[in-house]
Each structure stands twice: as C-alpha cells, then as structure tokens.
Amino acid sequence: SQTIHQWPATLVQPVGSPLSLECTVEGTSNPNLYWYRQAAGRGLQLLFYSVGIGQISSEVPQNLSASRPQDRQFILSSKKLLLSDSSFYLCAWSAKKSSGANVLTFGAGSRLTVL
Amino acid sequence: QQQVKQSPQSLIVQKGGISIINCAYENTAFDYFPWYQQFPGKGPALLIAIRPDVSEKKEGRFTISFNKSAKQFSLHIMDSQPGDSATYFCAATTMDSSYKLIFGSGTRLLVRP
C-alpha cells in the first residue's frame, strides 16, 4: 500500500533562517506531488505541484521554493524565513490520471513557527 | 472563476442531528468534487466524492447532493456524532494530469453530545 511521510512534524525557526521540509511517498511510482499551506482556521492554499522529477509549478509567488530531486521525494525550501511563513504545511500525492477518479492523499503535516 | 465558496464557516449540531455544509463553484469545467475531513493537527483525508453525472451519492451517514445547473453541492451528515467533530473542506478540480484541487475555506463542525 502507498504511504506518505512528511517531516519534521513541528519546527520553530528564527526569522531569516533557512527552511527545508521533506516529503516522501512509498508504494507508488511517478506520482503527482503537491505542497499546500494552511493558515490557522483557513483553507488550503496550493503552493507547488510537480508531475515529474525536476518539474515544478508554482501557484503563489513567495519566498518559498520546491524541488523534486527523486521520483518520490518532494522538498519545500526557503533561504530566509519570514514571520508570515508560519503555517501548517501539507504534502500530498496523487496518481496520474486514469480511467477513474484520482484521490489526493495528504501527509500528516509540518507545523512551522517563525519567531 | 477558480474559487470554491464554502459555508458556513462554523457549525454546531446536537448529537443525532443533521449537519449540512454548502459549496458553490463558478468554473463549469470542474468535473470532480471531493469532500475532505480534517481532525486537529492532522492532514485532511478524503471522505466522499462525486462526479457531475449524478445528483447524489451516499456512503453510510454521509451524502453529497449535487446541483449542476446551480453549480452547487453540499455535504449532509445524518445522525451526527461527536466523533464527526472536525473541519470539512469541499473541493473541485478538473480531471487533467496535474489534478490540482481547489479547496473551499473549510467548515469547523462541532457535534455536542
């Protein structure tokens, strides 16, 4: 069965420090991968998605970036964190389009607090 | 046109009651409408989903009603239980290869015992 791992679960970082959140998927190949952000009490905002290695699409301009160095690995990064980057970050995956409806499966999330 | 509008923002229901959450969309190209359930500190999980070729889908106590002409869909939770207390998100997408979900803003449901 497929599983998605996301870490770290919680992170407290000072303003101006770098960020690296990692996500890996097991039990599948060539998945679509996504990074979402969820502010407290708010909806889910799509930040980046990837349909393959090295292929990254950005949905929202910001000081975050994403990379996909391997088929099942997705990394969210920042060179210098801002206070406004404090949020709950969610990685997700889906299979490529098939005859049926695809399911978007989320990881457990990473809680980032920037002080 | 990419937005999905969800209401209410919060909902309190007594145990055994019916919880109703509504969503509306503008993009007529959307062809897949899932609902996600999220417990505090966890990632959202798919609850139930519907395609626009049917007007209703039921799974246990959860039912999606879909009105294509009005571009609206809703989630009904029958016999609501305290364990249903969570945040619910509606979403919409087109079934292309990137499968980007557009989420509603969420509804925080509290079911009182």
Coordinates of N, CA and C in Angstrom, one line a residue:
Chain A
S1 N 0.8 -1.2 0.0 CA 0.0 0.0 0.0 C 0.9 1.3 0.0
Q2 N 0.3 2.3 -0.4 CA 1.0 3.6 -0.5 C 1.0 4.3 0.8
T3 N 2.1 4.9 1.1 CA 2.2 5.8 2.3 C 2.9 7.0 2.0
I4 N 2.6 8.1 2.7 CA 3.3 9.4 2.5 C 3.9 9.8 3.9
H5 N 5.2 10.2 3.9 CA 5.8 10.6 5.1 C 6.3 12.0 4.9
Q6 N 6.1 12.8 6.0 CA 6.4 14.2 5.9 C 7.1 14.5 7.2
W7 N 8.3 15.3 7.1 CA 9.0 15.7 8.3 C 9.8 16.9 8.1
P8 N 10.1 17.7 9.2 CA 9.7 17.3 10.6 C 8.2 17.6 10.9
A9 N 7.7 17.1 11.9 CA 6.3 17.3 12.3 C 6.1 18.7 12.8
T10 N 7.0 19.2 13.6 CA 7.0 20.6 14.1 C 8.4 21.2 14.0
L11 N 8.4 22.5 13.8 CA 9.6 23.2 13.6 C 9.5 24.6 14.0
V12 N 10.4 25.1 14.8 CA 10.4 26.5 15.3 C 11.7 27.1 14.8
Q13 N 11.6 28.1 14.0 CA 12.8 28.7 13.3 C 12.8 30.2 13.5
P14 N 14.0 30.8 13.6 CA 14.1 32.3 13.7 C 13.9 32.9 12.3
V15 N 13.4 34.2 12.3 CA 13.3 34.9 11.1 C 14.6 35.0 10.4
G16 N 14.6 34.8 9.1 CA 15.9 34.9 8.3 C 16.6 33.6 8.2
S17 N 16.2 32.6 8.9 CA 16.9 31.3 8.8 C 16.3 30.5 7.6
P18 N 17.1 29.5 7.2 CA 16.6 28.7 6.1 C 15.6 27.6 6.5
L19 N 14.9 27.0 5.5 CA 13.9 26.0 5.8 C 14.0 24.9 4.8
S20 N 13.8 23.7 5.3 CA 13.7 22.5 4.5 C 12.7 21.5 5.1
L21 N 11.6 21.3 4.4 CA 10.6 20.3 4.7 C 10.7 19.2 3.7
E22 N 10.6 18.0 4.1 CA 10.8 16.9 3.2 C 9.6 16.0 3.2
C23 N 9.3 15.4 2.1 CA 8.1 14.6 1.9 C 8.6 13.4 1.0
T24 N 8.2 12.2 1.4 CA 8.5 11.1 0.5 C 7.2 10.2 0.4
V25 N 7.1 9.5 -0.7 CA 6.0 8.7 -0.9 C 6.5 7.2 -1.2
E26 N 5.8 6.3 -0.6 CA 6.2 4.9 -0.8 C 5.1 4.1 -1.4
G27 N 5.5 3.1 -2.2 CA 4.5 2.2 -2.7 C 3.8 2.6 -4.0
T28 N 4.4 3.6 -4.7 CA 3.9 4.0 -5.9 C 5.1 4.6 -6.7
S29 N 4.8 4.8 -8.0 CA 5.9 5.4 -8.8 C 5.2 6.5 -9.7
N30 N 6.1 7.5 -10.0 CA 5.7 8.6 -10.9 C 4.4 9.3 -10.4
P31 N 4.3 9.6 -9.1 CA 3.1 10.3 -8.6 C 3.2 11.8 -8.9
N32 N 2.0 12.4 -8.9 CA 2.0 13.9 -8.8 C 2.2 14.2 -7.3
L33 N 3.0 15.3 -7.1 CA 3.3 15.7 -5.7 C 2.9 17.2 -5.5
Y34 N 2.5 17.5 -4.3 CA 1.9 18.8 -4.0 C 2.4 19.3 -2.7
W35 N 2.6 20.6 -2.6 CA 2.7 21.3 -1.3 C 1.6 22.3 -1.1
Y36 N 0.9 22.1 0.0 CA -0.2 23.0 0.4 C 0.2 23.7 1.7
R37 N -0.4 24.9 1.9 CA -0.2 25.6 3.1 C -1.6 25.9 3.7
Q38 N -1.7 25.8 5.0 CA -3.0 26.0 5.7 C -2.7 26.9 6.9
A39 N -3.1 28.2 6.8 CA -3.1 29.1 7.9 C -4.1 28.7 8.9
A40 N -3.9 29.1 10.2 CA -4.8 28.8 11.3 C -6.3 29.2 10.9
G41 N -7.2 28.2 11.0 CA -8.6 28.5 10.7 C -8.9 28.8 9.3
R42 N -8.0 28.6 8.4 CA -8.2 28.9 7.0 C -8.2 27.7 6.1
G43 N -8.4 27.9 4.9 CA -8.5 26.9 3.9 C -7.1 26.4 3.5
L44 N -7.1 25.6 2.5 CA -5.8 25.0 1.9 C -5.4 25.8 0.7
Q45 N -4.2 26.3 0.7 CA -3.6 27.0 -0.4 C -2.6 26.2 -1.1
L46 N -2.8 25.9 -2.4 CA -1.8 25.2 -3.2 C -0.6 26.1 -3.4
L47 N 0.6 25.6 -3.0 CA 1.9 26.3 -3.2 C 2.6 25.9 -4.5
F48 N 2.9 24.6 -4.6 CA 3.6 24.0 -5.7 C 3.0 22.6 -6.0
Y49 N 3.2 22.2 -7.3 CA 2.9 20.9 -7.6 C 3.9 20.4 -8.7
S50 N 4.1 19.1 -8.7 CA 5.1 18.5 -9.6 C 4.5 17.2 -10.3
V51 N 4.7 17.2 -11.6 CA 4.2 16.0 -12.3 C 5.4 15.0 -12.6
G52 N 6.6 15.4 -12.3 CA 7.7 14.6 -12.5 C 9.0 15.1 -12.0
I53 N 10.1 14.4 -12.0 CA 11.4 14.8 -11.5 C 11.8 16.1 -12.1
G54 N 12.2 17.1 -11.3 CA 12.6 18.3 -11.8 C 11.6 19.3 -12.4
Q55 N 10.3 18.8 -12.4 CA 9.2 19.6 -13.0 C 8.4 20.2 -11.8
I56 N 8.5 21.5 -11.6 CA 7.9 22.2 -10.5 C 7.0 23.3 -11.1
S57 N 5.8 23.4 -10.6 CA 4.9 24.5 -11.0 C 4.6 25.3 -9.7
S58 N 4.7 26.6 -9.8 CA 4.4 27.4 -8.6 C 3.1 28.1 -8.8
E59 N 2.3 28.0 -7.8 CA 0.9 28.6 -7.8 C 0.9 30.0 -7.2
V60 N 1.8 30.3 -6.2 CA 1.7 31.5 -5.5 C 3.1 32.1 -5.4
P61 N 3.3 33.3 -5.8 CA 4.7 33.9 -5.7 C 5.0 34.2 -4.2
Q62 N 6.2 33.8 -3.8 CA 6.5 33.9 -2.4 C 8.0 33.6 -2.2
N63 N 8.5 33.6 -1.0 CA 9.9 33.3 -0.8 C 10.2 31.9 -0.6
L64 N 9.2 31.0 -0.9 CA 9.4 29.6 -0.8 C 9.7 29.0 -2.2
S65 N 10.4 27.8 -2.2 CA 10.7 27.1 -3.4 C 10.5 25.6 -3.2
A66 N 10.4 24.9 -4.2 CA 10.2 23.4 -4.1 C 11.1 22.7 -5.1
S67 N 11.5 21.5 -4.7 CA 12.3 20.7 -5.6 C 11.9 19.3 -5.5
R68 N 12.2 18.6 -6.6 CA 11.8 17.1 -6.7 C 13.1 16.4 -7.2
P69 N 14.0 16.1 -6.4 CA 15.3 15.5 -6.8 C 15.1 14.0 -7.2
Q70 N 14.1 13.4 -6.6 CA 13.9 12.0 -7.0 C 12.4 11.8 -7.2
D71 N 12.0 10.7 -7.8 CA 10.6 10.5 -8.2 C 9.6 10.6 -7.1
R72 N 10.0 10.1 -5.9 CA 9.0 10.1 -4.8 C 9.5 11.0 -3.7
Q73 N 10.3 12.0 -4.0 CA 10.7 12.9 -2.9 C 10.4 14.4 -3.3
F74 N 9.8 15.1 -2.4 CA 9.4 16.5 -2.7 C 9.9 17.3 -1.5
I75 N 10.6 18.4 -1.8 CA 11.2 19.2 -0.7 C 10.7 20.7 -0.9
L76 N 10.3 21.2 0.3 CA 9.9 22.7 0.3 C 11.0 23.4 1.0
S77 N 11.5 24.5 0.4 CA 12.6 25.2 1.0 C 12.4 26.7 1.0
S78 N 13.2 27.3 1.9 CA 13.3 28.8 1.9 C 14.7 29.2 2.3
K79 N 15.2 30.2 1.7 CA 16.6 30.7 2.0 C 16.5 31.6 3.3
K80 N 15.4 32.4 3.4 CA 15.2 33.3 4.5 C 13.8 33.3 4.9
L81 N 13.4 32.8 6.1 CA 12.1 32.7 6.5 C 11.6 34.1 7.0
L82 N 10.3 34.3 6.7 CA 9.6 35.5 7.2 C 8.6 35.1 8.3
L83 N 8.2 36.0 9.1 CA 7.2 35.7 10.1 C 5.9 35.2 9.5
S84 N 5.6 35.7 8.3 CA 4.4 35.3 7.6 C 4.4 33.9 7.1
D85 N 5.6 33.3 7.2 CA 5.7 31.9 6.7 C 5.2 30.9 7.8
S86 N 4.9 31.4 9.0 CA 4.4 30.5 10.0 C 3.1 29.9 9.5
S87 N 3.0 28.6 9.5 CA 1.8 28.0 9.0 C 1.9 26.4 9.2
F88 N 0.9 25.8 8.7 CA 0.8 24.3 8.7 C 1.0 23.9 7.2
Y89 N 2.1 23.2 6.9 CA 2.4 22.8 5.6 C 2.1 21.3 5.3
L90 N 1.4 21.1 4.3 CA 0.9 19.7 3.9 C 1.5 19.3 2.6
C91 N 2.1 18.1 2.6 CA 2.5 17.5 1.4 C 1.4 16.5 0.9
A92 N 1.2 16.3 -0.3 CA 0.2 15.4 -0.8 C 0.6 14.7 -2.1
W93 N 0.0 13.6 -2.4 CA 0.3 12.9 -3.7 C -0.9 12.4 -4.3
S94 N -0.9 12.3 -5.6 CA -2.0 11.6 -6.4 C -1.4 10.8 -7.5
A95 N -2.1 9.8 -7.9 CA -1.6 9.0 -9.1 C -1.9 9.8 -10.4
K96 N -1.2 9.4 -11.4 CA -1.5 10.1 -12.7 C -2.9 9.7 -13.1
K97 N -3.5 10.5 -14.0 CA -4.9 10.3 -14.5 C -5.1 8.9 -15.0
S98 N -6.2 8.4 -14.5 CA -6.6 7.0 -15.0 C -8.0 7.1 -15.4
S99 N -8.6 6.0 -15.6 CA -10.0 5.9 -16.0 C -10.9 6.4 -14.9
G100 N -10.5 6.1 -13.7 CA -11.3 6.5 -12.6 C -10.9 7.8 -11.9
A101 N -11.6 8.2 -10.9 CA -11.2 9.4 -10.2 C -10.0 9.2 -9.3
N102 N -9.1 10.1 -9.3 CA -7.9 10.0 -8.5 C -8.1 10.6 -7.1
V103 N -7.4 10.1 -6.2 CA -7.5 10.6 -4.8 C -6.3 11.4 -4.5
L104 N -6.4 12.5 -3.8 CA -5.3 13.3 -3.3 C -5.2 12.9 -1.9
T105 N -4.0 12.3 -1.6 CA -3.7 11.8 -0.2 C -2.7 12.7 0.4
F106 N -3.0 13.2 1.6 CA -2.2 14.1 2.4 C -1.3 13.4 3.4
G107 N -0.1 14.0 3.6 CA 0.7 13.6 4.8 C 0.1 14.2 6.0
A108 N 0.8 14.0 7.1 CA 0.3 14.4 8.5 C 0.6 15.9 8.7
G109 N 1.4 16.5 7.9 CA 1.6 18.0 8.0 C 2.9 18.3 8.8
S110 N 3.4 19.5 8.6 CA 4.5 20.1 9.3 C 4.1 21.5 9.9
R111 N 4.2 21.6 11.2 CA 3.8 22.9 11.8 C 5.0 23.7 11.9
L112 N 5.1 24.8 11.2 CA 6.2 25.7 11.2 C 5.9 27.0 11.9
T113 N 6.7 27.4 12.9 CA 6.5 28.6 13.7 C 7.8 29.4 13.5
V114 N 7.6 30.6 12.9 CA 8.8 31.5 12.7 C 8.7 32.6 13.8
L115 N 9.8 32.7 14.5 CA 9.8 33.7 15.6 C 10.8 34.9 15.4
Chain B
Q1 N -12.8 32.8 -11.0 CA -13.5 31.7 -11.6 C -13.0 30.3 -11.0
Q2 N -11.8 30.4 -10.4 CA -11.2 29.2 -9.8 C -11.7 29.0 -8.4
Q3 N -12.5 29.9 -7.8 CA -12.8 29.8 -6.4 C -13.9 28.7 -6.2
V4 N -13.9 28.2 -4.9 CA -14.9 27.4 -4.4 C -15.3 28.0 -3.1
K5 N -16.6 28.5 -3.0 CA -17.1 29.2 -1.8 C -17.8 28.2 -0.9
Q6 N -17.4 28.2 0.3 CA -18.0 27.2 1.3 C -18.6 27.9 2.4
S7 N -19.7 27.4 2.9 CA -20.4 28.0 4.1 C -21.2 26.9 4.8
P8 N -21.4 27.0 6.1 CA -20.9 28.1 7.0 C -19.5 27.9 7.4
Q9 N -18.9 28.9 8.0 CA -17.6 28.8 8.5 C -17.5 27.9 9.7
S10 N -18.5 27.9 10.5 CA -18.6 27.0 11.6 C -20.0 26.6 11.9
L11 N -20.1 25.4 12.5 CA -21.4 24.8 12.6 C -21.5 24.0 13.9
I12 N -22.5 24.2 14.7 CA -22.7 23.4 16.0 C -24.0 22.7 15.8
V13 N -23.9 21.3 16.0 CA -25.1 20.5 15.9 C -25.2 19.6 17.1
Q14 N -26.3 19.3 17.5 CA -26.5 18.3 18.6 C -26.4 16.9 18.1
K15 N -25.9 16.0 18.9 CA -25.8 14.6 18.6 C -27.1 14.1 18.1
G16 N -27.0 13.4 16.9 CA -28.2 12.8 16.3 C -28.8 13.8 15.2
G17 N -28.4 15.0 15.2 CA -28.9 15.9 14.2 C -28.3 15.8 12.9
I18 N -28.7 16.6 11.9 CA -28.2 16.6 10.6 C -27.2 17.8 10.4
S19 N -26.0 17.6 9.9 CA -25.1 18.7 9.6 C -25.1 18.9 8.1
I20 N -25.2 20.1 7.7 CA -25.3 20.5 6.3 C -24.2 21.6 6.0
I21 N -23.4 21.3 5.0 CA -22.3 22.2 4.6 C -22.5 22.4 3.1
N22 N -22.5 23.7 2.7 CA -22.7 24.0 1.3 C -21.5 24.6 0.6
C23 N -21.4 24.3 -0.7 CA -20.3 24.8 -1.5 C -20.9 25.2 -2.9
A24 N -20.2 26.3 -3.4 CA -20.6 26.8 -4.8 C -19.4 27.0 -5.6
Y25 N -19.5 26.8 -6.9 CA -18.3 27.0 -7.7 C -18.7 27.8 -9.0
E26 N -17.8 28.3 -9.7 CA -18.0 29.0 -10.9 C -17.6 28.3 -12.2
N27 N -16.5 27.6 -12.1 CA -15.8 27.0 -13.3 C -16.6 25.8 -13.7
T28 N -17.3 25.9 -14.9 CA -18.1 24.8 -15.4 C -17.2 23.6 -15.9
A29 N -15.9 23.8 -15.9 CA -15.0 22.7 -16.4 C -14.7 21.8 -15.2
F30 N -15.0 22.2 -14.0 CA -14.8 21.3 -12.9 C -15.6 20.0 -13.1
D31 N -15.0 18.8 -12.9 CA -15.7 17.6 -13.1 C -15.5 16.6 -12.0
Y32 N -15.0 17.0 -10.9 CA -14.8 16.1 -9.7 C -14.9 16.9 -8.5
F33 N -15.7 16.4 -7.5 CA -16.0 17.2 -6.3 C -15.8 16.4 -5.1
P34 N -14.7 16.4 -4.5 CA -14.5 15.6 -3.2 C -14.7 16.5 -2.0
W35 N -14.9 15.8 -0.9 CA -15.0 16.4 0.4 C -13.9 15.7 1.3
Y36 N -13.2 16.6 2.0 CA -12.2 16.1 2.9 C -12.5 16.4 4.4
Q37 N -12.1 15.5 5.2 CA -12.3 15.7 6.7 C -10.9 15.8 7.3
Q38 N -10.8 16.8 8.2 CA -9.5 17.0 8.9 C -9.7 17.2 10.4
F39 N -9.0 16.3 11.1 CA -9.0 16.4 12.5 C -7.8 17.3 13.0
P40 N -7.9 17.9 14.1 CA -6.8 18.9 14.5 C -5.5 18.2 14.5
G41 N -4.5 19.0 13.9 CA -3.1 18.5 13.9 C -2.9 17.4 12.9
K42 N -3.8 17.1 12.1 CA -3.7 16.0 11.1 C -3.9 16.6 9.7
G43 N -3.5 15.8 8.7 CA -3.7 16.2 7.3 C -5.2 15.8 6.9
P44 N -5.7 16.5 6.0 CA -7.1 16.1 5.5 C -7.1 14.7 4.9
A45 N -8.3 14.1 5.0 CA -8.4 12.7 4.4 C -9.7 12.8 3.6
L46 N -9.7 12.1 2.5 CA -10.8 12.0 1.6 C -12.0 11.3 2.3
L47 N -13.2 12.0 2.3 CA -14.3 11.4 2.9 C -15.3 10.8 1.9
I48 N -15.6 11.6 0.9 CA -16.6 11.2 -0.1 C -16.4 12.1 -1.3
A49 N -16.7 11.6 -2.5 CA -16.6 12.4 -3.7 C -17.7 12.1 -4.7
I50 N -17.9 13.1 -5.6 CA -19.0 12.9 -6.6 C -18.5 13.5 -7.9
R51 N -19.0 12.9 -9.0 CA -18.9 13.4 -10.3 C -20.2 14.1 -10.8
P52 N -20.1 15.0 -11.7 CA -21.3 15.8 -12.0 C -22.4 15.0 -12.8
D53 N -22.1 13.7 -13.1 CA -23.1 13.0 -13.9 C -24.2 12.3 -12.9
V54 N -24.0 12.5 -11.6 CA -25.0 12.0 -10.7 C -25.4 13.2 -9.8
S55 N -26.6 13.1 -9.2 CA -27.1 14.2 -8.4 C -26.9 13.9 -6.9
E56 N -26.7 12.7 -6.6 CA -26.5 12.4 -5.2 C -25.6 11.1 -5.0
K57 N -24.8 11.1 -3.9 CA -24.0 10.0 -3.6 C -24.0 9.8 -2.1
K58 N -24.3 8.6 -1.7 CA -24.4 8.3 -0.3 C -23.4 7.2 0.2
E59 N -22.7 7.5 1.3 CA -21.8 6.5 1.9 C -22.0 6.5 3.4
G60 N -22.8 5.5 3.8 CA -23.1 5.5 5.3 C -23.9 6.7 5.7
R61 N -23.5 7.4 6.7 CA -24.2 8.6 7.1 C -23.9 9.9 6.3
F62 N -23.0 9.8 5.4 CA -22.5 10.9 4.6 C -23.2 10.9 3.2
T63 N -23.7 12.0 2.8 CA -24.4 12.2 1.5 C -23.9 13.5 0.8
I64 N -23.5 13.4 -0.4 CA -23.3 14.6 -1.2 C -24.5 14.8 -2.1
S65 N -25.0 16.0 -2.1 CA -26.1 16.4 -3.1 C -25.4 17.3 -4.1
F66 N -25.7 17.1 -5.4 CA -25.0 17.9 -6.4 C -26.1 18.5 -7.3
N67 N -26.0 19.9 -7.5 CA -26.9 20.6 -8.4 C -26.1 21.2 -9.5
K68 N -26.0 20.6 -10.7 CA -25.2 21.1 -11.7 C -25.6 22.4 -12.3
S69 N -26.9 22.6 -12.4 CA -27.4 23.8 -13.0 C -27.1 25.0 -12.1
A70 N -27.2 24.8 -10.8 CA -26.9 25.9 -9.8 C -25.5 26.0 -9.5
K71 N -24.7 25.0 -9.9 CA -23.3 25.0 -9.6 C -23.0 25.0 -8.1
Q72 N -23.8 24.1 -7.5 CA -23.7 24.0 -6.0 C -23.7 22.5 -5.6
F73 N -23.0 22.2 -4.5 CA -23.0 20.9 -3.9 C -22.9 21.0 -2.4
S74 N -23.4 20.0 -1.8 CA -23.5 20.1 -0.3 C -23.2 18.7 0.3
L75 N -22.7 18.7 1.5 CA -22.5 17.5 2.3 C -23.5 17.5 3.4
H76 N -24.2 16.3 3.6 CA -25.1 16.1 4.6 C -24.6 15.0 5.5
I77 N -24.5 15.3 6.8 CA -24.1 14.2 7.8 C -25.3 13.9 8.6
M78 N -25.8 12.7 8.4 CA -27.0 12.3 9.1 C -26.6 11.7 10.5
D79 N -27.5 11.8 11.5 CA -27.2 11.2 12.8 C -25.8 11.6 13.2
S80 N -25.5 12.9 13.2 CA -24.2 13.4 13.6 C -23.8 13.0 14.9
Q81 N -22.5 12.6 15.0 CA -21.9 12.1 16.2 C -20.7 13.0 16.7
P82 N -20.4 13.0 18.0 CA -19.3 13.8 18.5 C -18.0 13.5 17.8
G83 N -17.8 12.2 17.3 CA -16.6 11.8 16.6 C -16.6 12.5 15.2
D84 N -17.7 13.0 14.7 CA -17.7 13.7 13.5 C -17.1 15.2 13.6
S85 N -16.9 15.6 14.8 CA -16.4 16.9 15.0 C -15.0 17.1 14.4
A86 N -14.9 17.9 13.4 CA -13.7 18.1 12.6 C -13.9 19.3 11.7
T87 N -12.9 19.6 10.9 CA -13.1 20.6 9.8 C -13.3 19.9 8.5
Y88 N -14.3 20.4 7.8 CA -14.6 19.8 6.5 C -14.3 20.7 5.4
F89 N -13.7 20.2 4.3 CA -13.4 21.0 3.2 C -14.0 20.4 1.9
C90 N -14.7 21.3 1.2 CA -15.1 20.8 -0.1 C -14.0 21.2 -1.1
A91 N -14.1 20.6 -2.3 CA -13.0 20.9 -3.3 C -13.6 20.6 -4.6
A92 N -12.9 21.1 -5.6 CA -13.3 20.9 -7.0 C -12.0 20.9 -7.9
T93 N -12.1 20.1 -9.0 CA -11.0 20.0 -9.9 C -11.4 19.6 -11.3
T94 N -10.5 19.7 -12.2 CA -10.7 19.1 -13.5 C -9.8 17.9 -13.6
M95 N -10.2 16.9 -14.2 CA -9.5 15.6 -14.2 C -8.4 15.6 -15.2
D96 N -7.5 16.6 -15.2 CA -6.3 16.6 -16.1 C -5.2 16.0 -15.3
S97 N -4.0 15.9 -16.0 CA -2.9 15.2 -15.4 C -2.4 15.8 -14.1
S98 N -2.6 17.0 -13.9 CA -2.0 17.6 -12.7 C -2.9 17.5 -11.5
Y99 N -4.2 17.3 -11.7 CA -5.1 17.1 -10.7 C -5.0 18.1 -9.5
K100 N -5.1 19.4 -9.8 CA -5.0 20.4 -8.8 C -6.4 20.6 -8.2
L101 N -6.4 20.4 -6.9 CA -7.7 20.6 -6.2 C -7.8 22.1 -5.7
I102 N -9.0 22.7 -6.0 CA -9.3 24.0 -5.5 C -10.2 23.8 -4.2
F103 N -9.7 24.2 -3.1 CA -10.4 23.9 -1.8 C -11.3 25.1 -1.4
G104 N -12.4 24.8 -0.8 CA -13.2 25.8 -0.1 C -12.4 26.2 1.2
S105 N -13.0 27.2 1.9 CA -12.3 27.7 3.1 C -12.5 26.9 4.3
G106 N -13.3 25.9 4.3 CA -13.5 25.0 5.4 C -14.6 25.3 6.3
T107 N -15.2 24.3 6.9 CA -16.2 24.4 7.9 C -15.8 23.6 9.2
R108 N -15.8 24.3 10.3 CA -15.5 23.7 11.5 C -16.8 23.2 12.2
L109 N -16.9 21.9 12.2 CA -18.1 21.3 12.8 C -17.9 20.8 14.2
L110 N -18.8 21.2 15.1 CA -18.8 20.7 16.5 C -20.1 20.0 16.7
V111 N -20.0 18.7 17.1 CA -21.2 18.0 17.4 C -21.3 17.8 19.0
R112 N -22.3 18.4 19.6 CA -22.4 18.3 21.0 C -23.0 17.0 21.5
P113 N -22.5 16.4 22.5 CA -23.1 15.1 23.0 C -24.5 15.3 23.6

